[in-house]
Amino acid sequence: MRTLVQAGVVAAAGAAGVAAALFFFAPPRQAGAASNDRYQDMIMATGAVTVNPKIQTDGVWLLDYKAGKLLGTVIDRNQGKIVGWAEVDLATEFGLQARADVHFMMTTGYITQGQSALYLAETTTGQFGVFTMGPGQNNMGVAIRRHDMTKFRQAAGQPAPGLPGGAQPAAQGGPILPQIQP
């Protein structure tokens, strides 16, 4: 019996030693940071912006729900200063009524070396827009440009984009697909 207990202790100690070795000698993992964040009625996202092709620049996007504005700026690396703010009126851009109950989501994505795009979705109306920042007029300041606007969800009673056979969206849940006859 004593030998069995000793074998169990040795096995447990060996397992603990292997676990400790894996923990201490495993390659370090890179820390991951999100490129966007939200607090109450503000959303912030960051991404690369090409203002001068020779200098990499970081762009900052702010969505202000209260003002209904999308703001954007870049940081001048040489001076460590904010270049100035460009803005887009979201009510006009998305065709929203004043004081409408809207819900925005946004994130940035990589499109080419030194340039990110902002992907902005309004979930109530089902609209989706793609924006970038770049140099303003006469290379002064910064400007926001919209590249595309589409719908990922149609109004009630209309076919949703991409559903086969013109299927109608269900009142709750997923799409109601057309019946297939055998």
PDB file of C-alpha atoms in Angstrom:
ATOM      1  CA  MET A   1       0.000   0.000   0.000  1.00  0.00           C
ATOM      2  CA  ARG A   2       2.848   2.338   0.880  1.00  0.00           C
ATOM      3  CA  THR A   3       4.376   1.858  -2.590  1.00  0.00           C
ATOM      4  CA  LEU A   4       1.065   2.770  -4.235  1.00  0.00           C
ATOM      5  CA  VAL A   5       0.831   6.044  -2.234  1.00  0.00           C
ATOM      6  CA  GLN A   6       4.449   6.907  -3.059  1.00  0.00           C
ATOM      7  CA  ALA A   7       3.811   6.262  -6.767  1.00  0.00           C
ATOM      8  CA  GLY A   8       0.760   8.561  -6.636  1.00  0.00           C
ATOM      9  CA  VAL A   9       2.779  11.354  -4.974  1.00  0.00           C
ATOM     10  CA  VAL A  10       5.566  10.995  -7.550  1.00  0.00           C
ATOM     11  CA  ALA A  11       3.027  11.101 -10.421  1.00  0.00           C
ATOM     12  CA  ALA A  12       1.331  14.208  -8.972  1.00  0.00           C
ATOM     13  CA  ALA A  13       4.694  15.927  -8.466  1.00  0.00           C
ATOM     14  CA  GLY A  14       5.710  15.043 -12.019  1.00  0.00           C
ATOM     15  CA  ALA A  15       2.452  16.436 -13.428  1.00  0.00           C
ATOM     16  CA  ALA A  16       2.887  19.644 -11.417  1.00  0.00           C
ATOM     17  CA  GLY A  17       6.476  19.934 -12.689  1.00  0.00           C
ATOM     18  CA  VAL A  18       5.373  19.536 -16.309  1.00  0.00           C
ATOM     19  CA  ALA A  19       2.613  22.134 -15.852  1.00  0.00           C
ATOM     20  CA  ALA A  20       5.065  24.578 -14.246  1.00  0.00           C
ATOM     21  CA  ALA A  21       7.599  24.062 -17.033  1.00  0.00           C
ATOM     22  CA  LEU A  22       4.937  24.698 -19.702  1.00  0.00           C
ATOM     23  CA  PHE A  23       3.828  27.853 -17.896  1.00  0.00           C
ATOM     24  CA  PHE A  24       7.304  29.325 -17.367  1.00  0.00           C
ATOM     25  CA  PHE A  25       9.012  28.230 -20.593  1.00  0.00           C
ATOM     26  CA  ALA A  26       6.162  28.789 -23.066  1.00  0.00           C
ATOM     27  CA  PRO A  27       6.845  31.574 -25.585  1.00  0.00           C
ATOM     28  CA  PRO A  28       5.405  34.921 -24.448  1.00  0.00           C
ATOM     29  CA  ARG A  29       2.140  35.951 -26.081  1.00  0.00           C
ATOM     30  CA  GLN A  30       1.767  39.387 -27.625  1.00  0.00           C
ATOM     31  CA  ALA A  31      -0.572  41.730 -25.795  1.00  0.00           C
ATOM     32  CA  GLY A  32      -3.621  42.485 -27.912  1.00  0.00           C
ATOM     33  CA  ALA A  33      -5.331  45.846 -27.894  1.00  0.00           C
ATOM     34  CA  ALA A  34      -8.632  46.782 -29.448  1.00  0.00           C
ATOM     35  CA  SER A  35      -8.655  49.549 -32.019  1.00  0.00           C
ATOM     36  CA  ASN A  36     -12.006  50.820 -30.783  1.00  0.00           C
ATOM     37  CA  ASP A  37     -13.826  51.484 -27.542  1.00  0.00           C
ATOM     38  CA  ARG A  38     -17.168  52.831 -26.357  1.00  0.00           C
ATOM     39  CA  TYR A  39     -18.354  54.780 -23.333  1.00  0.00           C
ATOM     40  CA  GLN A  40     -22.015  55.737 -22.913  1.00  0.00           C
ATOM     41  CA  ASP A  41     -22.852  57.699 -26.093  1.00  0.00           C
ATOM     42  CA  MET A  42     -19.346  58.010 -27.553  1.00  0.00           C
ATOM     43  CA  ILE A  43     -17.387  55.550 -29.701  1.00  0.00           C
ATOM     44  CA  MET A  44     -13.684  55.894 -30.538  1.00  0.00           C
ATOM     45  CA  ALA A  45     -11.649  53.953 -33.100  1.00  0.00           C
ATOM     46  CA  THR A  46      -8.127  54.332 -34.469  1.00  0.00           C
ATOM     47  CA  GLY A  47      -6.399  53.382 -37.690  1.00  0.00           C
ATOM     48  CA  ALA A  48      -3.626  54.395 -40.062  1.00  0.00           C
ATOM     49  CA  VAL A  49      -4.217  57.442 -42.302  1.00  0.00           C
ATOM     50  CA  THR A  50      -2.059  58.511 -45.233  1.00  0.00           C
ATOM     51  CA  VAL A  51      -1.742  62.286 -45.250  1.00  0.00           C
ATOM     52  CA  ASN A  52       1.872  62.279 -46.435  1.00  0.00           C
ATOM     53  CA  PRO A  53       3.090  59.040 -48.087  1.00  0.00           C
ATOM     54  CA  LYS A  54       6.532  59.453 -46.494  1.00  0.00           C
ATOM     55  CA  ILE A  55       5.215  59.723 -42.913  1.00  0.00           C
ATOM     56  CA  GLN A  56       2.991  57.179 -41.193  1.00  0.00           C
ATOM     57  CA  THR A  57       0.119  58.859 -39.364  1.00  0.00           C
ATOM     58  CA  ASP A  58      -2.397  57.587 -36.859  1.00  0.00           C
ATOM     59  CA  GLY A  59      -6.025  58.594 -37.289  1.00  0.00           C
ATOM     60  CA  VAL A  60      -8.640  58.893 -34.556  1.00  0.00           C
ATOM     61  CA  TRP A  61     -12.390  58.551 -35.225  1.00  0.00           C
ATOM     62  CA  LEU A  62     -15.000  59.697 -32.693  1.00  0.00           C
ATOM     63  CA  LEU A  63     -18.726  59.102 -33.025  1.00  0.00           C
ATOM     64  CA  ASP A  64     -20.717  61.530 -30.887  1.00  0.00           C
ATOM     65  CA  TYR A  65     -24.323  60.313 -30.461  1.00  0.00           C
ATOM     66  CA  LYS A  66     -25.513  63.507 -28.741  1.00  0.00           C
ATOM     67  CA  ALA A  67     -24.320  65.775 -31.549  1.00  0.00           C
ATOM     68  CA  GLY A  68     -25.037  63.219 -34.288  1.00  0.00           C
ATOM     69  CA  LYS A  69     -21.528  63.696 -35.674  1.00  0.00           C
ATOM     70  CA  LEU A  70     -18.689  61.530 -36.892  1.00  0.00           C
ATOM     71  CA  LEU A  71     -15.414  63.309 -36.144  1.00  0.00           C
ATOM     72  CA  GLY A  72     -11.958  62.473 -37.426  1.00  0.00           C
ATOM     73  CA  THR A  73      -8.439  63.768 -36.925  1.00  0.00           C
ATOM     74  CA  VAL A  74      -4.813  62.748 -37.378  1.00  0.00           C
ATOM     75  CA  ILE A  75      -1.825  63.199 -35.127  1.00  0.00           C
ATOM     76  CA  ASP A  76       1.190  65.111 -36.507  1.00  0.00           C
ATOM     77  CA  ARG A  77       4.076  62.899 -35.391  1.00  0.00           C
ATOM     78  CA  ASN A  78       6.701  65.603 -35.814  1.00  0.00           C
ATOM     79  CA  GLN A  79       4.950  68.052 -33.493  1.00  0.00           C
ATOM     80  CA  GLY A  80       2.915  65.571 -31.441  1.00  0.00           C
ATOM     81  CA  LYS A  81      -0.200  67.639 -32.052  1.00  0.00           C
ATOM     82  CA  ILE A  82      -3.712  67.061 -33.355  1.00  0.00           C
ATOM     83  CA  VAL A  83      -4.052  68.417 -36.912  1.00  0.00           C
ATOM     84  CA  GLY A  84      -7.680  69.544 -36.551  1.00  0.00           C
ATOM     85  CA  TRP A  85     -11.082  67.896 -36.730  1.00  0.00           C
ATOM     86  CA  ALA A  86     -13.144  66.960 -39.767  1.00  0.00           C
ATOM     87  CA  GLU A  87     -16.800  66.091 -39.248  1.00  0.00           C
ATOM     88  CA  VAL A  88     -19.703  64.369 -40.939  1.00  0.00           C
ATOM     89  CA  ASP A  89     -23.348  64.968 -39.996  1.00  0.00           C
ATOM     90  CA  LEU A  90     -24.677  61.423 -39.524  1.00  0.00           C
ATOM     91  CA  ALA A  91     -28.348  62.427 -39.777  1.00  0.00           C
ATOM     92  CA  THR A  92     -27.728  63.761 -43.293  1.00  0.00           C
ATOM     93  CA  GLU A  93     -25.311  60.996 -44.303  1.00  0.00           C
ATOM     94  CA  PHE A  94     -27.620  58.158 -43.217  1.00  0.00           C
ATOM     95  CA  GLY A  95     -30.903  59.955 -43.942  1.00  0.00           C
ATOM     96  CA  LEU A  96     -32.018  59.792 -40.299  1.00  0.00           C
ATOM     97  CA  GLN A  97     -34.845  61.758 -38.748  1.00  0.00           C
ATOM     98  CA  ALA A  98     -34.061  64.157 -35.905  1.00  0.00           C
ATOM     99  CA  ARG A  99     -34.014  62.465 -32.500  1.00  0.00           C
ATOM    100  CA  ALA A 100     -34.448  59.015 -34.081  1.00  0.00           C
ATOM    101  CA  ASP A 101     -33.523  56.052 -31.877  1.00  0.00           C
ATOM    102  CA  VAL A 102     -30.353  54.897 -33.653  1.00  0.00           C
ATOM    103  CA  HIS A 103     -27.642  52.399 -32.799  1.00  0.00           C
ATOM    104  CA  PHE A 104     -24.204  52.694 -34.402  1.00  0.00           C
ATOM    105  CA  MET A 105     -21.358  50.209 -34.478  1.00  0.00           C
ATOM    106  CA  MET A 106     -17.963  50.990 -35.953  1.00  0.00           C
ATOM    107  CA  THR A 107     -14.511  49.556 -36.388  1.00  0.00           C
ATOM    108  CA  THR A 108     -11.502  50.129 -38.603  1.00  0.00           C
ATOM    109  CA  GLY A 109      -9.933  47.772 -41.086  1.00  0.00           C
ATOM    110  CA  TYR A 110      -6.733  47.633 -43.093  1.00  0.00           C
ATOM    111  CA  ILE A 111      -7.078  48.429 -46.817  1.00  0.00           C
ATOM    112  CA  THR A 112      -3.510  49.191 -47.884  1.00  0.00           C
ATOM    113  CA  GLN A 113      -0.128  50.107 -46.431  1.00  0.00           C
ATOM    114  CA  GLY A 114      -0.620  53.178 -44.253  1.00  0.00           C
ATOM    115  CA  GLN A 115      -4.395  53.479 -44.812  1.00  0.00           C
ATOM    116  CA  SER A 116      -7.362  52.161 -42.872  1.00  0.00           C
ATOM    117  CA  ALA A 117     -11.058  52.444 -43.567  1.00  0.00           C
ATOM    118  CA  LEU A 118     -13.802  53.057 -41.038  1.00  0.00           C
ATOM    119  CA  TYR A 119     -16.758  50.672 -41.275  1.00  0.00           C
ATOM    120  CA  LEU A 120     -19.876  52.253 -39.780  1.00  0.00           C
ATOM    121  CA  ALA A 121     -23.176  50.393 -39.366  1.00  0.00           C
ATOM    122  CA  GLU A 122     -26.496  51.814 -38.185  1.00  0.00           C
ATOM    123  CA  THR A 123     -28.351  48.759 -36.946  1.00  0.00           C
ATOM    124  CA  THR A 124     -31.882  50.213 -36.725  1.00  0.00           C
ATOM    125  CA  THR A 125     -32.105  51.190 -40.411  1.00  0.00           C
ATOM    126  CA  GLY A 126     -29.709  48.474 -41.589  1.00  0.00           C
ATOM    127  CA  GLN A 127     -27.311  50.866 -43.306  1.00  0.00           C
ATOM    128  CA  PHE A 128     -23.585  50.333 -43.714  1.00  0.00           C
ATOM    129  CA  GLY A 129     -21.011  52.925 -44.793  1.00  0.00           C
ATOM    130  CA  VAL A 130     -17.303  52.902 -45.608  1.00  0.00           C
ATOM    131  CA  PHE A 131     -15.257  56.026 -44.824  1.00  0.00           C
ATOM    132  CA  THR A 132     -11.606  57.071 -44.984  1.00  0.00           C
ATOM    133  CA  MET A 133      -9.625  60.082 -43.832  1.00  0.00           C
ATOM    134  CA  GLY A 134      -7.035  61.873 -45.887  1.00  0.00           C
ATOM    135  CA  PRO A 135      -5.575  65.304 -46.524  1.00  0.00           C
ATOM    136  CA  GLY A 136      -8.046  68.192 -46.623  1.00  0.00           C
ATOM    137  CA  GLN A 137      -8.376  70.766 -49.395  1.00  0.00           C
ATOM    138  CA  ASN A 138      -5.023  72.213 -50.483  1.00  0.00           C
ATOM    139  CA  ASN A 139      -3.380  69.629 -48.193  1.00  0.00           C
ATOM    140  CA  MET A 140      -4.551  71.575 -45.151  1.00  0.00           C
ATOM    141  CA  GLY A 141      -5.958  69.641 -42.206  1.00  0.00           C
ATOM    142  CA  VAL A 142      -7.895  66.443 -42.716  1.00  0.00           C
ATOM    143  CA  ALA A 143     -11.051  65.427 -44.593  1.00  0.00           C
ATOM    144  CA  ILE A 144     -13.458  62.503 -44.230  1.00  0.00           C
ATOM    145  CA  ARG A 145     -14.584  60.820 -47.439  1.00  0.00           C
ATOM    146  CA  ARG A 146     -17.465  58.385 -47.815  1.00  0.00           C
ATOM    147  CA  HIS A 147     -16.709  55.657 -50.331  1.00  0.00           C
ATOM    148  CA  ASP A 148     -19.866  53.583 -50.194  1.00  0.00           C
ATOM    149  CA  MET A 149     -23.227  53.306 -48.458  1.00  0.00           C
ATOM    150  CA  THR A 150     -25.433  50.238 -48.680  1.00  0.00           C
ATOM    151  CA  LYS A 151     -28.091  48.368 -46.718  1.00  0.00           C
ATOM    152  CA  PHE A 152     -27.536  45.057 -45.038  1.00  0.00           C
ATOM    153  CA  ARG A 153     -31.186  44.890 -43.968  1.00  0.00           C
ATOM    154  CA  GLN A 154     -34.260  46.148 -45.818  1.00  0.00           C
ATOM    155  CA  ALA A 155     -37.387  47.719 -44.364  1.00  0.00           C
ATOM    156  CA  ALA A 156     -40.107  45.316 -43.214  1.00  0.00           C
ATOM    157  CA  GLY A 157     -41.898  43.520 -46.047  1.00  0.00           C
ATOM    158  CA  GLN A 158     -39.102  43.936 -48.618  1.00  0.00           C
ATOM    159  CA  PRO A 159     -36.707  41.159 -49.630  1.00  0.00           C
ATOM    160  CA  ALA A 160     -33.476  41.173 -47.661  1.00  0.00           C
ATOM    161  CA  PRO A 161     -30.331  41.496 -49.769  1.00  0.00           C
ATOM    162  CA  GLY A 162     -28.777  38.213 -50.797  1.00  0.00           C
ATOM    163  CA  LEU A 163     -31.603  35.873 -49.784  1.00  0.00           C
ATOM    164  CA  PRO A 164     -32.453  33.247 -52.394  1.00  0.00           C
ATOM    165  CA  GLY A 165     -35.748  33.418 -54.254  1.00  0.00           C
ATOM    166  CA  GLY A 166     -36.708  36.788 -52.819  1.00  0.00           C
ATOM    167  CA  ALA A 167     -37.298  35.298 -49.374  1.00  0.00           C
ATOM    168  CA  GLN A 168     -38.930  37.623 -46.877  1.00  0.00           C
ATOM    169  CA  PRO A 169     -37.321  38.304 -43.519  1.00  0.00           C
ATOM    170  CA  ALA A 170     -39.201  36.732 -40.612  1.00  0.00           C
ATOM    171  CA  ALA A 171     -40.860  38.941 -38.019  1.00  0.00           C
ATOM    172  CA  GLN A 172     -38.572  37.358 -35.446  1.00  0.00           C
ATOM    173  CA  GLY A 173     -35.505  35.254 -36.085  1.00  0.00           C
ATOM    174  CA  GLY A 174     -34.041  34.291 -39.446  1.00  0.00           C
ATOM    175  CA  PRO A 175     -35.418  34.447 -42.979  1.00  0.00           C
ATOM    176  CA  ILE A 176     -38.423  32.456 -44.115  1.00  0.00           C
ATOM    177  CA  LEU A 177     -37.145  30.590 -47.150  1.00  0.00           C
ATOM    178  CA  PRO A 178     -39.453  29.632 -50.009  1.00  0.00           C
ATOM    179  CA  GLN A 179     -40.793  26.094 -49.969  1.00  0.00           C
ATOM    180  CA  ILE A 180     -38.994  23.719 -52.342  1.00  0.00           C
ATOM    181  CA  GLN A 181     -41.203  21.142 -54.033  1.00  0.00           C
ATOM    182  CA  PRO A 182     -39.660  17.640 -54.417  1.00  0.00           C
TER     183      PRO A 182
END
